[in-house]
XYZ file of C-alpha atoms in Angstrom:
484
model
C 81.787 290.000 326.502
C 78.709 288.021 326.030
C 80.164 285.092 327.643
C 81.325 287.006 330.373
C 78.022 288.611 331.002
C 76.304 285.342 330.867
C 78.743 283.653 333.307
C 78.118 286.291 335.871
C 74.394 286.446 335.295
C 73.654 282.675 335.374
C 74.702 282.126 339.181
C 73.241 285.445 340.107
C 69.865 284.711 338.434
C 69.931 281.388 339.892
C 70.302 282.693 343.371
C 67.370 284.756 342.967
C 65.080 282.175 341.432
C 65.905 279.521 344.029
C 65.507 281.950 346.770
C 61.663 282.033 345.640
C 61.534 278.248 344.668
C 64.459 276.469 346.314
C 62.142 274.483 348.450
C 60.180 272.823 345.652
C 60.900 269.348 344.479
C 62.269 270.528 341.197
C 64.639 272.985 342.932
C 67.519 270.461 342.958
C 67.361 270.023 339.202
C 67.143 273.868 338.922
C 70.232 274.103 340.773
C 71.813 271.554 338.555
C 70.517 273.562 335.553
C 71.946 276.904 336.537
C 75.199 275.204 337.342
C 75.397 273.692 334.030
C 74.651 276.866 332.240
C 77.327 278.506 334.228
C 80.014 275.909 333.215
C 78.917 276.361 329.515
C 79.282 280.005 329.625
C 82.822 279.305 331.356
C 83.772 277.039 328.366
C 82.714 279.689 325.902
C 84.741 282.316 327.623
C 87.844 280.043 327.990
C 87.629 279.277 324.283
C 87.352 283.183 323.487
C 90.510 283.810 325.493
C 92.433 280.879 324.237
C 91.617 282.235 320.721
C 92.156 286.083 321.340
C 94.471 286.279 324.372
C 93.704 288.235 327.623
C 90.677 290.555 327.353
C 89.109 293.420 329.277
C 85.450 294.029 329.761
C 83.260 296.955 331.289
C 85.775 299.804 331.275
C 88.556 297.437 332.346
C 87.025 296.367 335.733
C 87.090 292.992 334.505
C 90.205 291.050 333.011
C 90.529 287.502 331.895
C 94.090 286.149 331.386
C 95.553 282.811 331.643
C 96.122 282.843 335.451
C 92.405 282.982 336.145
C 90.690 281.463 333.091
C 91.637 278.094 333.915
C 90.635 278.559 337.611
C 87.108 280.167 336.255
C 86.702 276.721 334.145
C 87.757 274.533 337.209
C 85.277 276.527 339.606
C 82.288 276.019 337.346
C 83.157 272.468 336.529
C 83.439 271.522 340.300
C 80.231 273.652 341.110
C 78.397 271.648 338.478
C 79.570 268.090 339.776
C 78.772 269.119 343.363
C 75.282 270.208 342.363
C 74.863 266.801 340.844
C 76.157 265.102 344.056
C 73.862 267.271 346.275
C 70.643 266.219 344.539
C 70.474 262.766 346.182
C 72.603 263.890 349.218
C 70.002 266.552 349.988
C 66.940 264.259 349.174
C 68.092 262.035 352.110
C 68.693 264.885 354.554
C 65.086 266.103 353.666
C 63.714 262.795 354.293
C 65.640 262.499 357.655
C 64.188 265.959 358.775
C 67.659 267.629 358.796
C 66.451 269.897 355.809
C 62.970 271.698 356.149
C 61.706 273.428 353.231
C 63.093 276.856 354.312
C 66.541 275.404 354.849
C 66.360 273.942 351.415
C 65.600 277.270 349.891
C 68.493 278.809 351.787
C 70.910 276.243 350.677
C 70.058 276.307 347.006
C 69.983 280.060 346.729
C 73.277 280.482 348.871
C 74.896 277.853 346.764
C 74.331 279.688 343.461
C 75.218 283.161 344.948
C 78.511 281.365 346.528
C 79.370 280.550 342.908
C 78.730 283.923 341.866
C 80.918 285.629 344.344
C 83.824 283.368 343.630
C 83.620 283.999 339.818
C 83.316 287.757 340.613
C 86.610 287.475 342.723
C 88.504 285.626 339.927
C 87.423 287.776 337.028
C 87.614 291.341 338.463
C 90.533 293.744 337.574
C 89.733 295.868 340.692
C 91.426 295.043 344.024
C 88.574 296.680 345.643
C 85.919 294.675 344.128
C 88.109 291.519 344.837
C 87.799 292.416 348.496
C 84.093 292.838 348.276
C 83.771 289.284 346.439
C 85.737 287.758 349.079
C 83.734 289.297 351.842
C 80.480 288.386 350.072
C 81.924 284.748 349.705
C 82.253 284.802 353.675
C 78.829 285.713 354.176
C 77.256 283.172 351.822
C 79.229 280.397 353.199
C 78.549 281.299 356.816
C 74.746 280.692 355.871
C 75.675 277.474 354.065
C 77.839 276.167 357.244
C 74.860 276.936 359.580
C 72.022 275.733 357.523
C 71.422 272.657 359.902
C 70.851 275.014 362.638
C 72.113 272.827 365.248
C 74.166 274.268 368.154
C 77.404 272.721 366.698
C 76.675 274.233 363.059
C 75.667 277.664 364.535
C 79.055 277.594 366.717
C 81.036 276.658 363.627
C 79.392 279.299 361.425
C 80.079 282.129 364.127
C 83.703 281.072 364.455
C 83.989 280.997 360.777
C 82.374 284.464 360.455
C 84.550 285.870 363.322
C 87.877 284.586 362.178
C 87.331 285.336 358.550
C 85.800 288.625 359.328
C 88.944 289.637 361.305
C 91.060 288.365 358.474
C 89.152 290.309 355.736
C 89.454 293.278 357.776
C 93.286 293.142 357.651
C 92.859 292.643 353.754
C 90.743 295.807 353.667
C 93.734 297.648 355.441
C 96.166 296.139 352.948
C 93.960 297.173 350.023
C 93.660 300.744 351.588
C 97.603 300.820 351.746
C 97.865 299.527 348.247
C 95.771 302.314 346.960
C 97.870 304.747 349.039
C 100.873 303.624 347.333
C 99.479 303.502 343.726
C 97.808 306.948 344.082
C 101.214 308.628 344.087
C 102.170 307.092 340.929
C 98.861 306.746 338.957
C 96.906 309.697 340.633
C 93.574 309.824 342.020
C 91.812 309.326 338.726
C 94.250 306.845 337.172
C 92.577 303.658 338.106
C 94.935 303.075 341.285
C 93.043 299.833 342.277
C 92.867 298.310 338.727
C 95.401 295.334 338.957
C 96.590 295.816 335.303
C 97.471 299.440 336.057
C 99.232 298.399 339.340
C 101.225 295.652 337.491
C 102.517 298.051 334.903
C 103.895 300.704 337.502
C 104.875 298.016 340.152
C 108.461 298.863 340.201
C 107.505 302.523 340.972
C 105.430 301.842 344.064
C 106.852 302.932 347.470
C 108.527 299.792 349.001
C 107.857 300.738 352.551
C 104.080 301.150 351.974
C 104.070 297.950 349.883
C 105.781 295.936 352.555
C 103.070 296.825 355.108
C 100.266 296.337 352.385
C 101.408 292.911 351.457
C 101.698 291.832 354.876
C 97.992 292.913 355.845
C 96.774 291.242 352.461
C 98.732 288.060 353.127
C 97.353 287.841 356.677
C 93.953 288.681 355.544
C 93.482 286.483 352.451
C 95.612 283.774 353.969
C 93.034 283.320 356.711
C 90.440 282.230 353.788
C 93.351 279.997 352.397
C 93.471 278.263 355.877
C 97.051 278.888 356.699
C 98.239 278.170 360.121
C 97.801 279.791 362.633
C 94.693 281.333 361.243
C 93.002 278.055 360.225
C 90.799 277.177 363.177
C 87.805 278.021 361.259
C 88.121 275.423 358.567
C 87.984 272.194 360.263
C 84.510 273.098 362.161
C 83.121 274.637 358.915
C 83.705 271.109 357.098
C 82.711 269.243 360.150
C 79.343 270.833 360.842
C 78.035 272.091 357.336
C 76.599 270.010 354.702
C 79.015 267.556 352.780
C 78.396 269.654 349.460
C 79.534 272.626 351.385
C 82.599 271.104 352.435
C 83.369 269.898 348.620
C 83.224 273.596 347.377
C 85.065 275.055 350.437
C 87.954 272.825 350.125
C 87.763 272.413 346.233
C 86.982 275.966 345.173
C 86.965 278.586 348.035
C 90.455 277.869 349.169
C 91.657 278.373 345.507
C 90.198 281.616 344.936
C 91.663 282.887 348.251
C 95.070 281.659 347.133
C 94.664 283.341 343.821
C 94.077 286.757 345.640
C 97.407 286.288 347.348
C 99.184 285.517 344.181
C 97.734 288.707 342.638
C 99.083 290.696 345.549
C 102.399 288.849 345.465
C 103.137 289.736 341.816
C 102.689 293.429 342.780
C 104.960 293.222 346.022
C 107.810 291.290 344.101
C 107.964 294.085 341.514
C 107.832 296.817 344.258
C 110.229 295.157 346.834
C 112.630 293.402 344.656
C 113.847 291.656 347.711
C 112.099 288.238 347.718
C 110.205 289.139 351.002
C 106.623 288.031 349.861
C 108.062 284.753 348.694
C 109.832 284.084 352.019
C 106.635 284.797 353.945
C 104.759 282.295 351.775
C 107.326 279.888 352.253
C 107.336 280.254 356.045
C 103.619 280.112 356.366
C 103.336 277.364 353.884
C 105.673 275.074 355.529
C 104.226 275.822 359.074
C 100.818 274.980 357.487
C 101.918 271.585 356.024
C 103.744 270.265 359.225
C 101.032 271.561 361.624
C 98.304 270.214 359.747
C 99.553 266.745 359.472
C 99.981 266.386 363.221
C 96.590 267.541 363.827
C 95.338 265.338 361.100
C 96.691 262.401 363.059
C 94.686 263.179 366.174
C 91.198 263.371 364.295
C 88.460 261.011 364.804
C 85.663 262.761 362.590
C 86.209 261.895 358.726
C 85.341 265.361 357.637
C 87.625 267.053 360.172
C 90.368 264.683 359.051
C 89.979 265.714 355.354
C 89.771 269.228 356.329
C 93.335 269.333 357.978
C 94.288 267.651 354.689
C 93.249 270.423 352.754
C 95.182 272.876 355.273
C 98.310 270.616 354.412
C 97.739 270.950 350.671
C 97.123 274.561 350.734
C 100.392 274.873 352.684
C 102.188 272.853 350.154
C 100.743 275.033 347.278
C 101.695 278.383 349.259
C 105.115 277.120 349.620
C 105.391 276.240 346.006
C 104.309 279.655 344.887
C 106.606 281.129 347.465
C 109.578 279.553 345.965
C 108.611 281.104 342.604
C 110.384 280.157 339.214
C 108.947 278.363 336.329
C 108.840 274.768 337.649
C 107.489 275.582 341.176
C 104.706 278.071 339.834
C 103.927 275.305 337.258
C 103.611 272.521 339.951
C 101.732 274.842 342.113
C 99.045 275.399 339.561
C 98.933 271.749 338.861
C 98.489 270.854 342.568
C 95.673 273.508 342.705
C 93.858 271.688 339.882
C 94.202 268.108 341.108
C 93.763 268.888 344.689
C 90.332 270.611 343.919
C 89.268 267.491 341.749
C 90.398 264.794 344.239
C 89.383 266.512 347.324
C 85.941 267.246 346.066
C 85.652 263.548 345.049
C 86.561 262.321 348.455
C 83.943 264.573 350.151
C 81.344 263.095 347.596
C 82.257 259.678 348.863
C 82.383 260.855 352.535
C 79.105 262.408 352.328
C 77.375 259.214 351.249
C 79.385 256.943 353.662
C 78.279 259.205 356.625
C 74.624 259.174 355.448
C 74.885 255.317 355.554
C 76.439 255.047 358.907
C 74.528 258.048 360.384
C 77.741 259.393 361.918
C 81.178 261.058 360.854
C 83.064 259.121 363.474
C 85.553 257.055 361.590
C 85.465 254.158 364.358
C 81.703 253.626 363.412
C 82.085 253.777 359.642
C 83.276 250.119 358.524
C 82.848 247.928 355.536
C 81.891 250.392 352.769
C 82.972 248.094 350.123
C 80.161 245.643 351.102
C 77.529 248.018 351.367
C 78.301 249.974 348.283
C 81.352 248.915 346.208
C 81.528 252.327 344.339
C 81.446 254.269 347.346
C 84.160 252.213 349.037
C 86.524 252.118 346.035
C 85.757 255.803 345.350
C 87.006 256.724 349.052
C 89.876 254.335 348.600
C 90.990 255.584 345.332
C 90.438 259.298 346.265
C 92.430 258.850 349.574
C 95.449 257.227 347.606
C 95.439 260.057 345.130
C 95.411 262.798 347.591
C 98.194 261.082 349.337
C 100.188 261.230 346.340
C 100.267 257.772 345.120
C 101.300 257.410 341.305
C 100.113 257.895 338.694
C 97.677 260.365 339.990
C 98.258 264.092 339.362
C 98.919 264.886 343.106
C 102.077 262.677 342.783
C 103.469 264.609 339.847
C 102.821 268.073 341.311
C 104.121 266.909 344.695
C 107.153 265.297 342.886
C 107.847 268.763 341.081
C 107.560 270.777 344.274
C 109.859 268.419 346.311
C 112.447 268.181 343.499
C 112.521 271.966 343.215
C 112.756 272.362 347.008
C 115.793 270.063 347.055
C 117.655 272.379 344.617
C 116.500 275.671 345.814
C 115.146 275.204 349.350
C 117.033 272.209 350.764
C 116.281 273.010 354.437
C 112.500 272.503 353.707
C 112.861 268.936 351.982
C 113.168 267.030 355.318
C 110.182 268.744 356.708
C 108.110 268.197 353.724
C 108.907 264.595 353.338
C 108.184 263.923 357.022
C 104.840 265.631 356.717
C 103.869 263.739 353.730
C 104.883 260.537 355.455
C 102.928 261.250 358.582
C 99.931 262.247 356.379
C 100.018 259.082 354.413
C 100.235 256.869 357.526
C 97.311 258.635 359.277
C 94.900 258.835 356.291
C 95.556 255.530 354.859
C 95.233 253.472 358.107
C 91.921 255.119 358.872
C 90.316 254.869 355.454
C 91.461 251.098 354.957
C 89.306 250.175 357.897
C 86.439 252.379 356.892
C 86.401 250.580 353.453
C 87.276 247.019 354.448
C 86.008 246.366 357.911
C 83.157 244.416 359.054
C 79.832 246.079 358.838
C 75.942 245.963 359.325
C 75.189 249.018 357.546
C 72.274 249.087 355.006
C 72.104 250.810 351.665
C 70.635 254.263 351.333
C 67.096 254.679 350.054
C 68.290 256.966 347.196
C 71.069 255.761 344.808
C 74.111 257.783 345.381
C 75.469 260.113 342.618
C 78.853 258.545 341.893
C 79.396 259.727 338.401
C 80.969 262.947 339.562
C 83.518 260.945 341.825
C 85.014 258.920 339.027
C 84.946 261.634 336.559
C 87.024 263.791 339.098
C 89.284 260.919 339.684
C 89.617 260.152 335.982
C 90.780 263.665 335.400
C 93.392 263.598 338.070
C 94.742 260.349 336.910
C 95.102 261.729 333.299
C 96.825 264.943 334.666
C 99.233 262.482 336.150
C 100.022 260.671 333.084
C 99.330 263.537 330.323
C 98.565 267.132 330.276
C 96.726 268.288 327.282
C 98.639 270.833 325.245
C 96.194 273.720 325.916
C 96.162 273.236 329.673
C 99.933 272.864 329.522
C 100.099 276.239 327.778
C 97.807 277.752 330.330
C 100.207 276.636 333.135
C 103.199 277.860 331.424
C 101.826 281.161 330.685
C 100.340 281.659 334.316
C 103.683 280.486 335.667
C 105.314 283.330 333.553
C 103.082 285.711 334.932
C 103.872 284.938 338.334
C 107.374 285.767 337.663
C 108.568 282.325 336.832
């Protein structure tokens, strides 16, 4: 209970403190300090859950189990490394006049509050609070995306707000329908929105109402996942917001939205007993994978390119969880982990690269290996990792997804192979010239924070070669809870 309280209090207090002093020179260090405290609290909570099993808190309004505890640890870890990366990145932006004191205060405070909303969404047992947390995450990220106050960033933030606002409204209607189905079984005072109560009686819920509820919940939260055709906000938000925001959007927020979908899928599967939820997820997942890689091929902006890569990988995870079963669910959870690590590392290197070149246009970024070998090699290795080259963890998870699809959904295998091939050719050809081409770029005035890049890549490499027993146990138990 103490670890959970501290875990939620740290980012909330950080948001309040940095709203007051986020423009000061020491604010970037305060941001790291609060992120570190949050990560340590997550480690303590994780150890408690591993030792004692699933736990409730605060009159069962919060519930920690193997499905969300590793996501909590992953979220706080990437939040910490991103805050470390943002120290020199934001200092350069400040010196170039893109970040004024007021904007720095907004950035630092919203960064902490964004972390708070994600942790709240992950740990709550109440489907209503889950919706509130996802809406709050939308509002904080809108402010982060628009922090530069340029015409393009304001347009991107407005598009993000409108599309995700419409999506989250669909999720609200789905939550109302879910409550309507549950109230008939649990009663008005029976905790009809508590997920654990719903899970216990899911086979008694009205199938007709649950069909509609899952459809609205899937479309609503699927908008935040970035599934095609409700993905349009994501490339603009990545391209126009600060690079640390791109890292946490791709590495964390998309995971939290997919987690919400998975919680809803468990209930729908129990109520419907017909596999409809899985088929919907497979359909939208495969469409997202195929559409994203062909959009990716046409991009000239490096951040937009990797944004479409995120849509591709979220589609692949959605497809894996839609197939269900122990292997596919295990692979989906592994892919969720390694994608967060690798994609955030890529955005770290892209942030430094675009600051060096003064542009996000890939044709104007050349010779990173000569300007700063660690940035160049970080971008190249990160790109190879996200493209599924062995022995990185993305290869292991994609291999498991593909082999499971060959056995259970053979119709999807050619589409997945085609999409992965196009993605590899598109990204590798662009990144190779960015890293090894001729250049006249000069080094940045502040040394880039590259330790997070190689820590992330090292962890992704380890997960491709060896999964620690405790992490393997988490994945297996979470896969079992998802119906595998």
